[in-house]
Short mmCIF file of C-alpha atoms and ligand atoms in Angstrom, two decimals:
data_model
loop_
_atom_site.label_atom_id
_atom_site.label_comp_id
_atom_site.label_asym_id
_atom_site.label_seq_id
_atom_site.Cartn_x
_atom_site.Cartn_y
_atom_site.Cartn_z
CA UNK A 1 19.52 -1.76 -14.90
CA UNK A 2 15.71 -1.62 -14.74
CA UNK A 3 14.29 -3.88 -12.09
CA UNK A 4 10.79 -4.60 -10.83
CA UNK A 5 10.25 -5.89 -7.29
CA UNK A 6 7.18 -8.00 -6.51
CA UNK A 7 5.93 -9.83 -3.45
CA UNK A 8 2.87 -9.94 -1.22
CA UNK A 9 2.30 -7.37 1.51
CA UNK A 10 4.65 -8.21 4.38
CA UNK A 11 7.29 -9.91 2.22
CA UNK A 12 9.81 -7.25 3.21
CA UNK A 13 9.67 -5.81 -0.28
CA UNK A 14 10.16 -2.18 0.73
CA UNK A 15 13.16 -2.94 2.95
CA UNK A 16 14.82 -5.12 0.35
CA UNK A 17 14.06 -2.75 -2.50
CA UNK A 18 15.74 0.06 -0.58
CA UNK A 19 18.87 -1.97 0.18
CA UNK A 20 19.17 -3.41 -3.31
CA UNK A 21 18.65 -0.07 -5.06
CA UNK A 22 21.48 1.40 -2.97
CA UNK A 23 23.73 -1.54 -3.85
CA UNK A 24 22.91 -1.17 -7.56
CA UNK A 25 23.18 2.63 -7.47
CA UNK A 26 19.75 3.22 -8.99
CA UNK A 27 16.79 5.14 -7.52
CA UNK A 28 14.23 3.24 -5.47
CA UNK A 29 10.74 4.10 -6.69
CA UNK A 30 7.99 2.90 -4.37
CA UNK A 31 4.47 3.75 -5.53
CA UNK A 32 3.25 3.16 -1.95
CA UNK A 33 5.79 5.73 -0.67
CA UNK A 34 4.83 8.18 -3.43
CA UNK A 35 1.16 7.83 -2.49
CA UNK A 36 1.92 8.22 1.22
CA UNK A 37 3.97 11.36 0.51
CA UNK A 38 0.98 12.78 -1.37
CA UNK A 39 -1.39 11.81 1.44
CA UNK A 40 0.95 13.50 3.94
CA UNK A 41 1.19 16.59 1.76
CA UNK A 42 -2.57 16.79 1.36
CA UNK A 43 -2.39 16.94 -2.46
CA UNK A 44 -5.41 16.17 -4.66
CA UNK A 45 -3.72 12.94 -5.71
CA UNK A 46 -3.19 12.03 -2.05
CA UNK A 47 -6.81 12.71 -1.12
CA UNK A 48 -7.95 10.50 -4.02
CA UNK A 49 -5.48 7.71 -3.24
CA UNK A 50 -6.16 7.58 0.50
CA UNK A 51 -9.74 6.33 0.05
CA UNK A 52 -8.46 3.24 -1.73
CA UNK A 53 -5.38 2.68 0.42
CA UNK A 54 -7.35 2.73 3.66
CA UNK A 55 -9.67 0.04 2.28
CA UNK A 56 -6.78 -2.15 1.10
CA UNK A 57 -7.81 -1.65 -2.54
CA UNK A 58 -5.62 -0.57 -5.44
CA UNK A 59 -5.62 3.06 -6.48
CA UNK A 60 -7.10 3.31 -10.02
CA UNK A 61 -4.65 2.64 -12.86
CA UNK A 62 -5.30 6.05 -14.43
CA UNK A 63 -3.94 7.80 -11.32
CA UNK A 64 -1.12 5.34 -10.66
CA UNK A 65 0.19 5.13 -14.22
CA UNK A 66 0.51 8.90 -14.60
CA UNK A 67 2.36 9.18 -11.30
CA UNK A 68 4.88 6.54 -12.41
CA UNK A 69 5.22 8.05 -15.88
CA UNK A 70 6.21 11.39 -14.32
CA UNK A 71 8.61 9.79 -11.89
CA UNK A 72 10.54 7.66 -14.37
CA UNK A 73 10.83 10.55 -16.80
CA UNK A 74 13.08 12.18 -14.19
CA UNK A 75 16.76 12.51 -15.14
CA UNK A 76 17.86 10.32 -12.21
CA UNK A 77 16.15 7.34 -13.87
CA UNK A 78 18.08 7.58 -17.14
CA UNK A 79 20.55 4.86 -16.17
CA UNK A 80 18.00 2.64 -14.46
CA UNK A 81 15.66 2.31 -11.50
CA UNK A 82 14.13 -0.17 -9.15
CA UNK A 83 10.33 -0.19 -9.13
CA UNK A 84 8.79 -1.33 -5.86
CA UNK A 85 5.06 -2.02 -5.92
CA UNK A 86 4.49 -1.27 -9.60
CA UNK A 87 3.21 -2.80 -11.82
CA UNK A 88 0.49 -4.50 -9.77
CA UNK A 89 -2.16 -5.17 -12.44
CA UNK A 90 -2.02 -6.62 -15.95
CA UNK A 91 -3.02 -3.20 -17.30
CA UNK A 92 -0.10 -1.59 -15.47
CA UNK A 93 2.28 -4.10 -17.09
CA UNK A 94 1.10 -3.00 -20.54
CA UNK A 95 1.30 0.67 -19.56
CA UNK A 96 4.84 0.30 -18.21
CA UNK A 97 5.91 -1.49 -21.40
CA UNK A 98 4.49 1.39 -23.43
CA UNK A 99 6.15 4.08 -21.28
CA UNK A 100 9.54 2.42 -21.59
CA UNK A 101 9.18 1.66 -25.30
CA UNK A 102 8.81 5.40 -25.98
CA UNK A 103 12.49 5.76 -25.08
CA UNK A 104 13.60 2.38 -26.43
CA UNK A 105 13.87 0.85 -22.95
CA UNK A 106 12.59 -2.28 -21.28
CA UNK A 107 12.57 -4.09 -17.95
CA UNK A 108 15.69 -6.21 -17.41
CA UNK A 109 14.66 -8.30 -14.43
CA UNK A 110 11.68 -8.98 -12.18
CA UNK A 111 12.37 -10.14 -8.63
CA UNK A 112 9.60 -11.92 -6.75
CA UNK A 113 10.14 -12.25 -3.01
CA UNK A 114 8.40 -15.43 -1.85
CA UNK A 115 7.19 -15.93 1.71
CA UNK A 116 5.08 -18.30 3.78
CA UNK A 117 1.65 -16.62 3.83
CA UNK A 118 0.91 -17.45 7.50
CA UNK A 119 4.06 -15.66 8.57
CA UNK A 120 3.25 -12.62 6.48
CA UNK A 121 0.12 -11.77 8.47
CA UNK A 122 2.15 -12.05 11.67
CA UNK A 123 4.85 -9.76 10.28
CA UNK A 124 2.30 -7.18 9.19
CA UNK A 125 0.51 -7.18 12.53
CA UNK A 126 3.87 -6.66 14.22
CA UNK A 127 4.69 -3.81 11.85
CA UNK A 128 1.24 -2.35 12.56
CA UNK A 129 2.32 -1.62 16.14
CA UNK A 130 4.99 0.82 14.96
CA UNK A 131 4.29 1.78 11.34
CA UNK A 132 1.50 4.27 11.96
CA UNK A 133 0.10 3.13 8.61
CA UNK A 134 -3.68 3.38 8.49
CA UNK A 135 -3.81 0.30 6.23
CA UNK A 136 -2.06 -1.95 8.76
CA UNK A 137 -5.16 -3.21 10.58
CA UNK A 138 -5.95 -6.93 10.49
CA UNK A 139 -9.07 -6.51 8.32
CA UNK A 140 -7.29 -4.32 5.77
CA UNK A 141 -4.21 -6.58 5.79
CA UNK A 142 -6.41 -9.56 4.87
CA UNK A 143 -8.01 -7.57 2.05
CA UNK A 144 -4.58 -6.46 0.76
CA UNK A 145 -3.45 -10.10 0.65
CA UNK A 146 -6.62 -11.07 -1.29
CA UNK A 147 -6.18 -8.23 -3.77
CA UNK A 148 -2.54 -9.25 -4.26
CA UNK A 149 -3.53 -12.86 -4.94
CA UNK A 150 -6.28 -11.84 -7.38
CA UNK A 151 -4.67 -8.98 -9.26
CA UNK A 152 -0.90 -9.10 -8.81
CA UNK A 153 0.15 -12.74 -8.40
CA UNK A 154 -0.84 -13.47 -12.05
CA UNK A 155 1.87 -11.02 -13.18
CA UNK A 156 4.58 -13.51 -12.25
CA UNK A 157 3.42 -15.81 -15.07
CA UNK A 158 3.59 -12.93 -17.54
CA UNK A 159 7.18 -12.11 -16.59
CA UNK A 160 8.18 -15.77 -16.36
CA UNK A 161 7.02 -16.24 -19.97
CA UNK A 162 9.29 -13.37 -20.95
CA UNK A 163 12.22 -15.02 -19.16
CA UNK A 164 12.59 -12.07 -16.77
CA UNK A 165 11.38 -13.56 -13.48
CA UNK A 166 13.70 -14.54 -10.65
CA UNK A 167 12.10 -15.88 -7.49
CA UNK A 168 13.97 -15.26 -4.28
CA UNK A 169 13.20 -16.77 -0.88
CA UNK A 170 12.19 -13.81 1.27
CA UNK A 171 12.31 -15.68 4.58
CA UNK A 172 15.24 -15.14 6.92
CA UNK A 173 17.40 -12.27 8.10
CA UNK A 174 17.31 -9.00 6.17
CA UNK A 175 20.95 -9.20 5.03
CA UNK A 176 20.61 -12.87 4.03
CA UNK A 177 17.67 -12.00 1.81
CA UNK A 178 19.39 -9.01 0.18
CA UNK A 179 22.47 -11.15 -0.51
CA UNK A 180 20.19 -13.65 -2.28
CA UNK A 181 18.53 -10.90 -4.30
CA UNK A 182 21.86 -9.40 -5.38
CA UNK A 183 23.20 -12.85 -6.30
CA UNK A 184 20.07 -13.44 -8.41
CA UNK A 185 20.55 -10.13 -10.20
CA UNK A 186 24.21 -10.67 -11.01
P1 LIG B 1 2.65 -0.51 -0.55
O1 LIG B 1 3.39 0.48 0.28
O2 LIG B 1 3.41 -0.96 -1.75
O3 LIG B 1 2.13 -1.66 0.27
O4 LIG B 1 1.35 0.24 -1.11
C1 LIG B 1 0.39 0.76 -0.23
C2 LIG B 1 -0.94 1.01 -0.96
O5 LIG B 1 -0.74 1.96 -2.00
C3 LIG B 1 -1.54 -0.22 -1.64
O6 LIG B 1 -2.28 -1.04 -0.76
C4 LIG B 1 -2.42 0.46 -2.69
O7 LIG B 1 -3.60 0.98 -2.13
C5 LIG B 1 -1.56 1.63 -3.13
N1 LIG B 1 -0.67 1.26 -4.26
C6 LIG B 1 0.69 1.16 -4.25
N2 LIG B 1 1.16 0.80 -5.46
C7 LIG B 1 0.07 0.66 -6.26
C8 LIG B 1 -0.12 0.29 -7.61
N3 LIG B 1 0.91 -0.04 -8.41
N4 LIG B 1 -1.38 0.25 -8.10
C9 LIG B 1 -2.44 0.59 -7.33
N5 LIG B 1 -2.34 0.92 -6.03
C10 LIG B 1 -1.10 0.96 -5.49
#
């Protein structure tokens, strides 16, 4: 099973993606986590990515696409994966299609976690107190929400047209939401 997870910052996407990937028995691939690991490790990719992340902007497609290409070529992805935070731009959608087509694969399902925007900012500010993430300040959070609305929200229409999109209410307790996601995937 090849699944894409979408949802605005603060939708609980990372938490749900982790739980659902475990339940499905496929690796959880978070581009945000991959970037943060590179930032932490001080790699050239991390140094490049950090400039964008700290401003709430997207890391350029050229960097992001190659990182994902490498990751999904890994043997653990042969039977499927759950992508969390990728694709985020229309160009990334095309690139992912091309990567998968090389091995005769395609995306099976796209889950969009929906939330009430006002609550999302509150959730993120709460997370900011403990996350230690340098992009969890109010100003950067607002920019991340704008960038999501401009560049990523339009992807739902693309996947809806392909009949792949399932929208899941992301409000509520963590286990309620993951039960909804798993029900939608079955
Ligand atoms: P996340 O943990 O998914 O919120 O991602 C944190 C940050 O990493 C984002 O605000 C972007 O700067 C960067 N990032 C993650 N995924 C992507 C992507 N698919 N394309 C571009 N930038 C990304």
